[in-house]
């Protein structure tokens, strides 16, 4: 679909880069600094991308193609230069052109800001999906918010997480294009008036303007360039001149400040009423702008609003955009004059919903007074939708208990609007993101909705793009694979299976190990430079990098680390496997226990790393400000991937896939996509421990006594008591007292229940490490058999089964 480079201006020659440097950046070659060369390289590359982008868009219009619209509150896209160079196949050309000017491409890639548009797996998945849509030649838009300060920049001060604003946009963003013509008014509050003819008019008390900012998303080999459209906010009148001239200079800017607050920070703390209101305002702001844009484009190209489901597929990435269901209804009814039933039919056939969690607090619900005050027209529509859904439930003989569970309005206790129920009932497809997660959706949070709509829930196991998570982040391994099995895997990741023929080849295993060691040495150099910590590249690199949350059980890892530390000191005569424990991840600013776990990791590191008695056998490192760029450095260096969530609580995971793709062995529970990874790589090439989801549920239902387990496990009791008594926090002996008491008293996340099994699994890892040929064989089996977890496969399934575009 994309055309070849046609203009002499598009060649990325040394002369072209210099021309851009002079005429766009305004710098002489000899005065240019690294950031000038970075901008010049992006602008020069961007010209080629724009040609493909316009061609892709024109072709979609000419073909009358159905388009996919992916709504997500997060897009963790990371740095884009390396991604674009690799997907266009011009990396070596640009490297050589820059070298003519004495500039190192690797050096300028390192100074590109890491876009602060997401937090963890949800946002990174959205980014992988957008890249795969372009790579599979599927016309698609991603919709989100252009956060000025993103999640936050994490610093570690005396072991504690400290949050600072992320300033990725401080010097502009050469990748983006403002689209002033794509601006929409977004209303809040006010009143709703009914007319005699049945028409309804919502008169918002507050209105602001959403304006689109577009970023091109380049597919593999430049096949297609799609659009990531992010919304920024401004007041209708940025300054009230009457107030300013009256001397109220700050008050004159209040409307603009209020508008800008919507796009400042991802996930503002919602522990206060003001925080909850801001979160809901954010979600409606981007959902409304996106729905208005989608409908406007459809009517422009296809005229008839009733054909919307034939030409538009809207995918809600988790519950955050669920208000889009009510917003689409409002636009269809109030803007296009459709009646309730017809608008509902069109909405359901257009919208699909992906659920990413079984945690009740993450499914989102809003206090009804807050929702009605901010979105009075939508409250009316939600009630109308709920009436249709509950009447349908009655016709299917659903009981009162089931109807209460199905209702969009929570009636027990504080009345709340259940956003997951709104998304479920307003979608024709509801998918989970791993086989276990999908089955648990049917059995737990959506059991009654599933009984009412038994064909609606389906599974689409997550995937990751192999371009970024193998080709770009691990060029040494990629080169070895190409040399060994050819290039077919670069267009079809499942062709990695050809490596299985080399799994028992000892020499090939040693070459795989050599690539891994080089990656470990590179990471060690990076951490020595940035953290002043010295690591042994010949040690086993044991890595847990992900969002800090109790269900992900960094605490289990840390308690076992303390137990291992005690064992090494107590039994120095044993043949211990040298280990480097690497942690990384951010805790939500208001999540006390998660922040305490970060402090514990750093306290343990300080104690262990300064103790000569462990003789270099154990190191602990917490890497601050974990993001996509750090993941690209750490994952290729990992030997062991920690995927140890409480069974039944992780929807899928994607880090588990990235680690395995880079030759790490997984130690994990039978949770999320670990189960499917086990099935693909083979039980002998993964380390499974702990309770199953069914066993976790059974223990919780029948009475779980963690105190008894702790008291019966000598290693566990010693480790817990050491932490609780202040061994690792002599400055504040009671710091972890309550955290450890929680393990004794309730231990919802089954740390005690799984500890002995986890410890045994870790010692089995030690034994595997001693058999280096066997370890290399398992690493090869992991690389060879996780091609199925490519996001291309996932997107292909969405496209065929849900969107109807392939």
Coordinates of N, CA, C and O in Angstrom, one line a residue, residues 277-333:
X277 N -13.2 13.4 41.0 CA -13.8 14.2 40.0 C -12.8 14.4 38.8 O -13.3 14.3 37.6
X278 N -11.6 14.7 39.1 CA -10.6 14.9 38.0 C -10.5 13.6 37.1 O -10.4 13.7 35.9
X279 N -10.4 12.4 37.8 CA -10.3 11.2 37.0 C -11.5 11.0 36.1 O -11.4 10.7 34.9
X280 N -12.7 11.2 36.6 CA -13.9 11.1 35.7 C -13.9 12.1 34.6 O -14.3 11.8 33.5
X281 N -13.5 13.4 34.9 CA -13.4 14.4 33.9 C -12.5 14.0 32.8 O -12.7 14.2 31.6
X282 N -11.3 13.5 33.2 CA -10.3 13.0 32.2 C -10.9 12.0 31.3 O -10.8 12.0 30.1
X283 N -11.6 11.0 31.9 CA -12.1 9.9 31.1 C -13.2 10.3 30.1 O -13.2 9.9 29.0
X284 N -14.1 11.2 30.6 CA -15.1 11.7 29.7 C -14.5 12.6 28.6 O -14.9 12.6 27.5
X285 N -13.5 13.5 29.0 CA -12.9 14.4 28.1 C -12.4 13.7 26.9 O -12.7 14.0 25.7
X286 N -11.5 12.6 27.1 CA -10.9 12.0 26.0 C -11.9 11.1 25.2 O -11.9 10.9 24.0
X287 N -12.9 10.5 26.0 CA -13.9 9.6 25.3 C -14.8 10.5 24.4 O -15.1 10.1 23.3
X288 N -15.2 11.6 24.9 CA -16.1 12.5 24.1 C -15.4 13.0 22.9 O -16.0 13.0 21.8
X289 N -14.2 13.5 23.1 CA -13.5 14.0 21.9 C -13.3 12.9 20.9 O -13.5 13.1 19.6
X290 N -13.0 11.7 21.3 CA -12.7 10.6 20.4 C -14.0 10.2 19.7 O -14.0 10.0 18.5
X291 N -15.1 10.1 20.4 CA -16.4 9.7 19.8 C -16.9 10.7 18.8 O -17.3 10.4 17.7
X292 N -16.8 12.0 19.2 CA -17.1 13.0 18.2 C -16.3 13.0 17.0 O -16.8 13.2 15.8
X293 N -15.0 12.7 17.1 CA -14.1 12.7 16.0 C -14.4 11.5 15.1 O -14.5 11.6 13.8
X294 N -14.7 10.3 15.7 CA -15.0 9.1 14.9 C -16.3 9.3 14.1 O -16.4 9.0 12.9
X295 N -17.4 9.9 14.8 CA -18.6 10.0 14.1 C -18.5 11.1 13.0 O -19.0 10.9 11.9
X296 N -17.8 12.2 13.3 CA -17.6 13.2 12.3 C -16.9 12.6 11.0 O -17.3 12.9 9.9
X297 N -15.9 11.8 11.2 CA -15.2 11.2 10.1 C -16.1 10.3 9.3 O -16.1 10.3 8.1
X298 N -16.8 9.5 10.0 CA -17.7 8.5 9.4 C -18.8 9.3 8.5 O -19.0 8.9 7.3
X299 N -19.4 10.3 9.1 CA -20.4 11.0 8.3 C -19.8 11.7 7.1 O -20.3 11.8 6.0
X300 N -18.6 12.2 7.3 CA -17.9 12.9 6.2 C -17.6 12.0 5.0 O -17.8 12.4 3.9
X301 N -17.2 10.7 5.3 CA -16.9 9.8 4.2 C -18.0 8.9 3.8 O -18.1 8.5 2.6
X302 N -18.9 8.6 4.7 CA -20.0 7.6 4.3 C -21.4 8.1 4.5 O -22.3 7.4 4.1
X303 N -21.6 9.4 4.9 CA -22.8 10.1 4.9 C -23.9 9.5 5.9 O -24.4 10.3 6.7
X304 N -24.2 8.3 5.8 CA -25.3 7.7 6.6 C -24.8 7.2 8.0 O -24.0 6.2 8.0
X305 N -25.3 7.8 9.0 CA -24.9 7.4 10.4 C -25.3 6.0 10.7 O -24.7 5.3 11.5
X306 N -26.3 5.5 10.0 CA -26.8 4.1 10.3 C -25.8 3.0 9.8 O -26.0 1.9 10.2
X307 N -24.9 3.4 9.0 CA -23.9 2.4 8.6 C -22.6 2.4 9.5 O -21.6 1.7 9.2
X308 N -22.7 3.1 10.6 CA -21.5 3.2 11.5 C -20.9 1.8 11.8 O -19.7 1.6 11.7
X309 N -21.7 0.8 12.2 CA -21.1 -0.5 12.6 C -20.4 -1.2 11.4 O -19.6 -2.1 11.6
X310 N -20.8 -0.8 10.2 CA -20.2 -1.5 9.0 C -18.8 -0.9 8.7 O -18.0 -1.6 8.1
X311 N -18.6 0.3 9.2 CA -17.4 1.0 8.8 C -16.5 1.4 10.0 O -15.4 1.9 9.8
X312 N -17.0 1.2 11.2 CA -16.3 1.6 12.4 C -16.3 0.5 13.4 O -17.3 -0.2 13.7
X313 N -15.1 0.2 14.0 CA -15.0 -0.7 15.1 C -14.3 0.0 16.2 O -13.1 0.5 16.1
X314 N -15.0 0.2 17.4 CA -14.4 0.9 18.5 C -14.1 -0.1 19.6 O -14.9 -0.9 20.0
X315 N -12.8 -0.1 20.0 CA -12.3 -1.1 21.0 C -12.0 -0.3 22.2 O -11.2 0.6 22.2
X316 N -12.6 -0.6 23.4 CA -12.4 0.1 24.6 C -11.3 -0.7 25.4 O -11.5 -1.9 25.7
X317 N -10.1 -0.1 25.6 CA -9.0 -0.8 26.3 C -9.2 -0.7 27.8 O -8.8 0.4 28.4
X318 N -9.8 -1.6 28.4 CA -10.2 -1.6 29.8 C -11.4 -0.7 30.1 O -12.0 -0.2 29.2
X319 N -11.6 -0.5 31.4 CA -12.9 0.2 31.8 C -12.8 1.7 31.7 O -13.8 2.4 31.7
X320 N -11.6 2.3 31.6 CA -11.5 3.7 31.6 C -12.3 4.5 30.5 O -12.9 5.5 30.8
X321 N -12.4 3.9 29.3 CA -13.2 4.6 28.3 C -14.7 4.2 28.3 O -15.4 4.5 27.3
X322 N -15.1 3.5 29.3 CA -16.5 2.9 29.3 C -17.6 4.0 29.1 O -18.6 3.7 28.5
X323 N -17.3 5.2 29.5 CA -18.3 6.3 29.3 C -18.5 6.6 27.9 O -19.5 7.2 27.5
X324 N -17.7 6.0 27.0 CA -17.9 6.2 25.5 C -19.2 5.6 25.1 O -19.8 6.0 24.1
X325 N -19.6 4.5 25.8 CA -20.9 3.9 25.4 C -22.0 4.9 25.6 O -22.8 5.1 24.6
X326 N -22.1 5.6 26.7 CA -23.1 6.6 26.9 C -22.9 7.8 26.0 O -23.9 8.4 25.5
X327 N -21.7 8.2 25.7 CA -21.4 9.3 24.8 C -21.8 9.0 23.4 O -22.4 9.9 22.7
X328 N -21.5 7.8 22.9 CA -22.0 7.5 21.6 C -23.5 7.5 21.5 O -24.0 8.0 20.5
X329 N -24.1 7.0 22.5 CA -25.6 7.1 22.5 C -26.1 8.5 22.5 O -27.0 8.9 21.7
X330 N -25.4 9.4 23.2 CA -25.8 10.8 23.2 C -25.6 11.5 21.9 O -26.5 12.2 21.4
X331 N -24.5 11.2 21.2 CA -24.3 11.8 19.9 C -25.3 11.2 18.9 O -25.8 12.0 18.0
X332 N -25.6 10.0 18.9 CA -26.5 9.4 18.0 C -27.9 9.9 18.2 O -28.7 10.2 17.2
X333 N -28.3 10.1 19.5 CA -29.7 10.5 19.8 C -29.8 12.0 19.7 O -30.7 12.5 18.9

